[in-house]
Amino acid sequence: MRPKVSIIVPTYNSEDYIARAIKSVLQQTESQVEIIVVDDASVDATVQVVQQYKCDRLQLLVNDCNQGPSYSRNRGIAAARGEWIALLDSDDWFAPERIEKLLQVAVAEDADVVADDLYLIANRAKQPWGTRFSAPLGFGWRRPKFQGVTQIDAIDFIEMDLGVVKPIFKRSFLVHHNLSFDDNLRYGEDFQFYLKALICGAKFIIDSQPYYFYCSRPGSLITDYLTCQQQMYADVDRFLQVDAVHKNFALTRSLTRRYEIVGTHLSISLAYNQLKAVFKSEKLFAAIAKIITNPQIIVLSVLHIIRNLTQRAAPLWVALSCKSKKTV
């Protein structure tokens, strides 16, 4: 029987997490699913962990060398047989009813893409500290305040910075528009892929309920935040050169603002890295003298520290916000 949904799981050195991801797929209330694990040349026991599952719904593909998440997803999608494509990172997992619920929305709304909210959970924590739609995260300047089921367009997607969501895609839509992940991107590939789908006219539906558990842990794919920002900055610049974007003033305006915001974050990160490099390479007094002649580096480095502290405080901020609402 042909599966309704093919779930693509790119993995790299995830032996401590991949079993949880696979288990969450096999326990879905929608049984007509297949899981395609694409191992990106792991050097730990990830492949051996996956091979322990003797299940005809699970397929393991192993890359000859490390190619990055975009290549792995494309390889998984090419092997998929389902009517829908779902994405699952190897350190995350699904709520048992996730696929069933998203398929119901997809059918009811005649959608091409359906995404839900995400539970945000720290590594090895027992409970989520918040959800993506409730947390002050990302490069967006509009809070994603959804209720029920909502259709979004490309401008909504950019201004709410929804690149971290993990939608299901109608496979026929991807094939018709020849959509794939950019193999050259190791960071920000989701944002680019989703935005291309929206520019191609995808009906993109958001379900405000969270069914996806998004885990943050040391050693995850985003290991180099500076490189991540550099790739996102360059990617937005490329989008601004696309003819379809040029013809849409509102879309150009939103992308330009994102370009400026990401650029500011990048400048702050570069300044902080430069400050660290100065102190590592120079003697103390020589380093201080160099910094005095370039005071902007101090200002931007302070902003870097404040930004990091703000991001780390996000779980507390969300918890206090929820508590105050309950009190009222």
Short mmCIF file of C-alpha atoms in Angstrom, two decimals:
data_model
loop_
_atom_site.label_atom_id
_atom_site.label_comp_id
_atom_site.label_asym_id
_atom_site.label_seq_id
_atom_site.Cartn_x
_atom_site.Cartn_y
_atom_site.Cartn_z
CA MET A 1 0.00 0.00 0.00
CA ARG A 2 1.32 3.43 -0.92
CA PRO A 3 1.92 5.56 2.21
CA LYS A 4 0.04 8.82 2.65
CA VAL A 5 3.07 10.56 4.14
CA SER A 6 6.82 10.13 3.74
CA ILE A 7 8.76 11.50 6.70
CA ILE A 8 12.31 12.55 5.87
CA VAL A 9 14.86 12.49 8.70
CA PRO A 10 18.37 13.76 7.89
CA THR A 11 20.78 12.70 10.62
CA TYR A 12 24.40 13.23 11.54
CA ASN A 13 26.05 11.89 14.71
CA SER A 14 22.67 11.52 16.44
CA GLU A 15 22.94 8.10 18.08
CA ASP A 16 21.59 9.49 21.38
CA TYR A 17 18.48 11.00 19.73
CA ILE A 18 17.52 9.17 16.54
CA ALA A 19 15.71 6.34 18.36
CA ARG A 20 13.31 8.86 19.92
CA ALA A 21 12.59 10.42 16.52
CA ILE A 22 11.92 7.04 14.88
CA LYS A 23 9.73 5.91 17.76
CA SER A 24 7.59 9.05 17.49
CA VAL A 25 6.96 8.29 13.80
CA LEU A 26 6.13 4.62 14.31
CA GLN A 27 3.67 5.60 17.07
CA GLN A 28 1.67 7.98 14.88
CA THR A 29 -2.10 7.55 14.98
CA GLU A 30 -1.95 7.79 11.17
CA SER A 31 -0.50 4.42 10.24
CA GLN A 32 0.03 5.00 6.52
CA VAL A 33 3.43 6.64 6.90
CA GLU A 34 6.94 5.71 5.87
CA ILE A 35 10.13 7.03 7.45
CA ILE A 36 13.24 7.65 5.39
CA VAL A 37 16.35 8.21 7.46
CA VAL A 38 19.21 9.75 5.48
CA ASP A 39 22.43 9.43 7.43
CA ASP A 40 24.98 12.05 6.44
CA ALA A 41 28.13 9.95 6.96
CA SER A 42 27.91 9.83 10.75
CA VAL A 43 31.06 8.81 12.58
CA ASP A 44 29.22 7.55 15.66
CA ALA A 45 26.77 4.62 16.00
CA THR A 46 23.76 6.36 14.39
CA VAL A 47 23.56 3.89 11.49
CA GLN A 48 23.73 0.89 13.82
CA VAL A 49 20.92 2.34 15.97
CA VAL A 50 18.68 2.77 12.91
CA GLN A 51 19.49 -0.72 11.62
CA GLN A 52 18.13 -2.23 14.82
CA TYR A 53 14.60 -1.37 13.64
CA LYS A 54 13.26 -4.25 11.59
CA CYS A 55 10.32 -2.46 10.05
CA ASP A 56 9.15 -2.41 6.44
CA ARG A 57 8.01 1.20 6.88
CA LEU A 58 11.57 2.36 7.55
CA GLN A 59 14.21 2.95 4.89
CA LEU A 60 17.83 3.88 5.64
CA LEU A 61 19.97 5.74 3.13
CA VAL A 62 23.62 6.47 3.93
CA ASN A 63 25.61 9.23 2.21
CA ASP A 64 29.14 8.33 1.11
CA CYS A 65 30.47 11.55 2.64
CA ASN A 66 29.09 14.44 4.66
CA GLN A 67 26.93 16.56 2.34
CA GLY A 68 24.81 18.66 4.69
CA PRO A 69 21.08 18.64 5.57
CA SER A 70 19.87 20.06 2.23
CA TYR A 71 21.43 17.25 0.20
CA SER A 72 20.10 14.65 2.65
CA ARG A 73 16.56 16.02 2.48
CA ASN A 74 16.63 16.10 -1.31
CA ARG A 75 17.83 12.50 -1.38
CA GLY A 76 15.06 11.47 0.99
CA ILE A 77 12.39 13.30 -1.00
CA ALA A 78 13.59 11.64 -4.22
CA ALA A 79 13.11 8.23 -2.59
CA ALA A 80 9.72 9.09 -1.06
CA ARG A 81 6.51 7.37 -2.20
CA GLY A 82 3.98 9.29 -0.13
CA GLU A 83 1.44 11.83 -1.30
CA TRP A 84 2.80 14.19 1.35
CA ILE A 85 6.33 14.96 2.51
CA ALA A 86 7.05 15.70 6.17
CA LEU A 87 10.33 16.88 7.68
CA LEU A 88 11.74 15.76 11.02
CA ASP A 89 15.14 16.68 12.43
CA SER A 90 16.84 13.77 14.13
CA ASP A 91 16.96 15.37 17.58
CA ASP A 92 13.25 16.35 17.49
CA TRP A 93 10.07 14.29 17.67
CA PHE A 94 6.35 14.30 16.85
CA ALA A 95 3.33 14.17 19.13
CA PRO A 96 1.46 10.89 18.35
CA GLU A 97 -1.45 12.61 16.61
CA ARG A 98 0.60 15.09 14.57
CA ILE A 99 0.40 13.59 11.08
CA GLU A 100 -3.28 12.70 11.44
CA LYS A 101 -4.18 16.24 12.55
CA LEU A 102 -2.17 17.97 9.82
CA LEU A 103 -3.65 15.72 7.13
CA GLN A 104 -7.14 16.60 8.33
CA VAL A 105 -6.32 20.30 7.96
CA ALA A 106 -4.71 19.71 4.56
CA VAL A 107 -7.82 18.00 3.20
CA ALA A 108 -10.27 20.47 4.72
CA GLU A 109 -8.35 23.49 3.40
CA ASP A 110 -7.18 21.96 0.08
CA ALA A 111 -3.69 23.05 1.12
CA ASP A 112 -0.30 22.58 -0.49
CA VAL A 113 1.59 23.15 2.76
CA VAL A 114 0.46 22.76 6.38
CA ALA A 115 2.52 23.71 9.43
CA ASP A 116 1.80 23.68 13.15
CA ASP A 117 3.25 25.43 16.19
CA LEU A 118 6.34 23.89 17.79
CA TYR A 119 6.96 23.01 21.41
CA LEU A 120 10.35 24.42 22.46
CA ILE A 121 12.16 22.05 24.78
CA ALA A 122 15.68 22.16 26.14
CA ASN A 123 17.97 19.17 25.83
CA ARG A 124 16.98 16.42 28.31
CA ALA A 125 14.21 18.57 29.79
CA LYS A 126 10.95 16.82 30.69
CA GLN A 127 8.62 19.67 29.73
CA PRO A 128 8.66 22.34 26.97
CA TRP A 129 9.41 25.87 28.14
CA GLY A 130 7.19 27.45 25.49
CA THR A 131 6.14 27.33 21.84
CA ARG A 132 7.49 29.07 18.75
CA PHE A 133 4.40 31.24 18.43
CA SER A 134 4.70 32.42 22.05
CA ALA A 135 8.46 33.02 22.21
CA PRO A 136 10.31 36.22 21.21
CA LEU A 137 12.69 34.47 18.80
CA GLY A 138 14.06 34.93 15.31
CA PHE A 139 14.46 37.90 12.98
CA GLY A 140 10.77 38.69 12.59
CA TRP A 141 9.12 41.94 13.63
CA ARG A 142 5.54 40.66 13.81
CA ARG A 143 4.55 38.17 16.49
CA PRO A 144 2.87 35.06 15.01
CA LYS A 145 -0.41 35.24 16.91
CA PHE A 146 -2.53 32.54 15.31
CA GLN A 147 -5.87 31.15 16.42
CA GLY A 148 -7.25 28.02 14.85
CA VAL A 149 -6.40 27.55 11.18
CA THR A 150 -4.96 30.46 9.16
CA GLN A 151 -3.62 30.90 5.64
CA ILE A 152 -0.40 32.91 5.31
CA ASP A 153 1.35 34.49 2.34
CA ALA A 154 5.02 35.20 1.64
CA ILE A 155 4.95 38.53 3.47
CA ASP A 156 3.44 36.96 6.60
CA PHE A 157 6.08 34.26 6.44
CA ILE A 158 8.97 36.74 6.25
CA GLU A 159 7.70 39.25 8.79
CA MET A 160 6.91 36.54 11.36
CA ASP A 161 10.13 34.65 10.55
CA LEU A 162 8.50 31.23 10.25
CA GLY A 163 11.48 29.43 8.75
CA VAL A 164 11.82 27.18 11.79
CA VAL A 165 8.40 25.50 11.37
CA LYS A 166 8.31 21.96 9.97
CA PRO A 167 5.42 21.70 7.49
CA ILE A 168 4.06 18.82 5.49
CA PHE A 169 4.16 19.41 1.72
CA LYS A 170 1.98 18.06 -1.05
CA ARG A 171 4.47 16.03 -3.08
CA SER A 172 2.77 16.82 -6.39
CA PHE A 173 3.24 20.55 -5.73
CA LEU A 174 6.99 20.09 -5.20
CA VAL A 175 7.28 18.00 -8.37
CA HIS A 176 5.20 20.41 -10.48
CA HIS A 177 7.33 23.40 -9.47
CA ASN A 178 10.60 21.48 -9.40
CA LEU A 179 11.28 22.59 -5.84
CA SER A 180 14.24 21.28 -3.89
CA PHE A 181 16.55 22.38 -1.10
CA ASP A 182 19.71 24.25 -2.06
CA ASP A 183 22.55 21.72 -1.62
CA ASN A 184 24.98 24.58 -1.00
CA LEU A 185 23.15 25.74 2.13
CA ARG A 186 23.84 24.21 5.52
CA TYR A 187 21.99 26.95 7.40
CA GLY A 188 18.76 28.75 6.57
CA GLU A 189 17.80 26.15 3.96
CA ASP A 190 14.29 25.78 5.40
CA PHE A 191 13.52 29.49 5.12
CA GLN A 192 14.63 29.54 1.49
CA PHE A 193 12.69 26.40 0.57
CA TYR A 194 9.43 27.53 2.18
CA LEU A 195 9.66 31.01 0.69
CA LYS A 196 10.24 29.57 -2.80
CA ALA A 197 7.10 27.47 -2.35
CA LEU A 198 5.09 30.55 -1.37
CA ILE A 199 6.43 32.56 -4.31
CA CYS A 200 5.33 29.67 -6.56
CA GLY A 201 1.79 30.11 -5.22
CA ALA A 202 1.58 27.46 -2.50
CA LYS A 203 -1.50 27.56 -0.29
CA PHE A 204 0.27 27.61 3.07
CA ILE A 205 -1.89 26.86 6.10
CA ILE A 206 -0.93 27.31 9.75
CA ASP A 207 -2.57 25.25 12.49
CA SER A 208 -2.07 27.09 15.79
CA GLN A 209 -1.82 23.85 17.78
CA PRO A 210 1.69 22.53 18.57
CA TYR A 211 2.41 18.91 17.62
CA TYR A 212 6.17 19.12 16.95
CA PHE A 213 8.81 19.00 19.71
CA TYR A 214 11.77 21.20 18.76
CA CYS A 215 14.77 20.31 20.90
CA SER A 216 17.75 22.62 21.47
CA ARG A 217 20.97 20.85 22.38
CA PRO A 218 24.74 21.31 22.20
CA GLY A 219 26.16 19.85 18.99
CA SER A 220 23.01 20.36 16.91
CA LEU A 221 23.25 21.33 13.23
CA ILE A 222 23.52 25.05 14.03
CA THR A 223 27.01 24.87 15.49
CA ASP A 224 28.35 28.08 13.92
CA TYR A 225 25.95 30.96 14.48
CA LEU A 226 28.16 33.45 12.60
CA THR A 227 28.25 31.27 9.49
CA CYS A 228 24.49 30.80 9.80
CA GLN A 229 23.96 34.58 9.79
CA GLN A 230 26.33 35.02 6.83
CA GLN A 231 24.46 32.43 4.78
CA MET A 232 21.06 33.92 5.63
CA TYR A 233 22.29 37.40 4.74
CA ALA A 234 23.58 36.24 1.35
CA ASP A 235 20.41 34.22 0.74
CA VAL A 236 18.10 37.20 1.28
CA ASP A 237 20.29 39.21 -1.09
CA ARG A 238 19.80 36.53 -3.75
CA PHE A 239 16.03 36.60 -3.27
CA LEU A 240 16.03 40.36 -3.80
CA GLN A 241 17.45 39.76 -7.30
CA VAL A 242 14.63 37.39 -8.35
CA ASP A 243 12.24 38.79 -10.99
CA ALA A 244 9.11 37.58 -9.16
CA VAL A 245 10.24 39.52 -6.08
CA HIS A 246 11.06 42.66 -8.09
CA LYS A 247 7.50 42.74 -9.40
CA ASN A 248 5.99 42.64 -5.88
CA PHE A 249 6.64 45.88 -3.99
CA ALA A 250 5.34 44.59 -0.64
CA LEU A 251 7.46 41.45 -0.88
CA THR A 252 10.54 43.48 -1.81
CA ARG A 253 9.94 45.79 1.16
CA SER A 254 9.63 42.89 3.60
CA LEU A 255 12.73 41.14 2.28
CA THR A 256 14.69 44.40 2.38
CA ARG A 257 13.79 44.90 6.02
CA ARG A 258 14.84 41.32 6.82
CA TYR A 259 18.09 41.96 4.94
CA GLU A 260 18.75 44.99 7.15
CA ILE A 261 17.88 43.14 10.39
CA VAL A 262 20.04 40.11 9.58
CA GLY A 263 22.81 42.48 8.47
CA THR A 264 22.72 44.27 11.81
CA HIS A 265 22.92 40.97 13.70
CA LEU A 266 25.80 39.91 11.47
CA SER A 267 27.70 43.15 12.13
CA ILE A 268 27.30 42.64 15.87
CA SER A 269 28.56 39.05 15.69
CA LEU A 270 31.52 40.01 13.50
CA ALA A 271 32.51 42.81 15.89
CA TYR A 272 32.41 40.47 18.88
CA ASN A 273 34.54 37.89 17.06
CA GLN A 274 36.95 40.65 16.09
CA LEU A 275 37.21 41.79 19.70
CA LYS A 276 38.05 38.27 20.84
CA ALA A 277 40.63 37.92 18.10
CA VAL A 278 42.32 41.19 19.13
CA PHE A 279 42.76 40.03 22.72
CA LYS A 280 44.03 36.63 21.60
CA SER A 281 46.59 37.97 19.15
CA GLU A 282 47.79 41.14 20.92
CA LYS A 283 49.36 41.88 24.26
CA LEU A 284 46.95 43.51 26.70
CA PHE A 285 48.05 47.13 26.29
CA ALA A 286 48.40 46.82 22.53
CA ALA A 287 44.91 45.32 22.35
CA ILE A 288 43.44 48.13 24.45
CA ALA A 289 45.14 50.72 22.25
CA LYS A 290 43.73 49.13 19.11
CA ILE A 291 40.22 49.05 20.59
CA ILE A 292 40.41 52.72 21.67
CA THR A 293 40.99 53.67 18.05
CA ASN A 294 37.90 51.67 17.06
CA PRO A 295 35.27 52.25 19.80
CA GLN A 296 32.46 50.86 17.61
CA ILE A 297 33.79 47.37 18.23
CA ILE A 298 33.08 47.79 21.96
CA VAL A 299 29.54 49.04 21.37
CA LEU A 300 28.70 46.19 19.02
CA SER A 301 30.30 43.61 21.32
CA VAL A 302 28.18 44.84 24.22
CA LEU A 303 25.11 44.48 21.99
CA HIS A 304 26.24 40.92 21.21
CA ILE A 305 26.37 40.08 24.92
CA ILE A 306 22.97 41.69 25.56
CA ARG A 307 21.46 39.78 22.63
CA ASN A 308 22.80 36.46 23.93
CA LEU A 309 21.53 37.16 27.44
CA THR A 310 18.11 38.07 26.02
CA GLN A 311 17.94 34.82 24.05
CA ARG A 312 18.92 32.79 27.11
CA ALA A 313 16.28 34.59 29.16
CA ALA A 314 13.53 33.77 26.65
CA PRO A 315 12.33 30.65 28.54
CA LEU A 316 11.99 32.67 31.77
CA TRP A 317 10.26 35.50 29.91
CA VAL A 318 7.68 33.13 28.42
CA ALA A 319 7.12 31.38 31.76
CA LEU A 320 6.52 34.68 33.59
CA SER A 321 4.22 35.88 30.81
CA CYS A 322 2.12 32.70 31.04
CA LYS A 323 2.01 32.95 34.84
CA SER A 324 0.81 36.56 34.75
CA LYS A 325 -1.96 35.64 32.30
CA LYS A 326 -3.14 32.86 34.60
CA THR A 327 -3.16 35.26 37.55
CA VAL A 328 -5.34 37.71 35.68
#
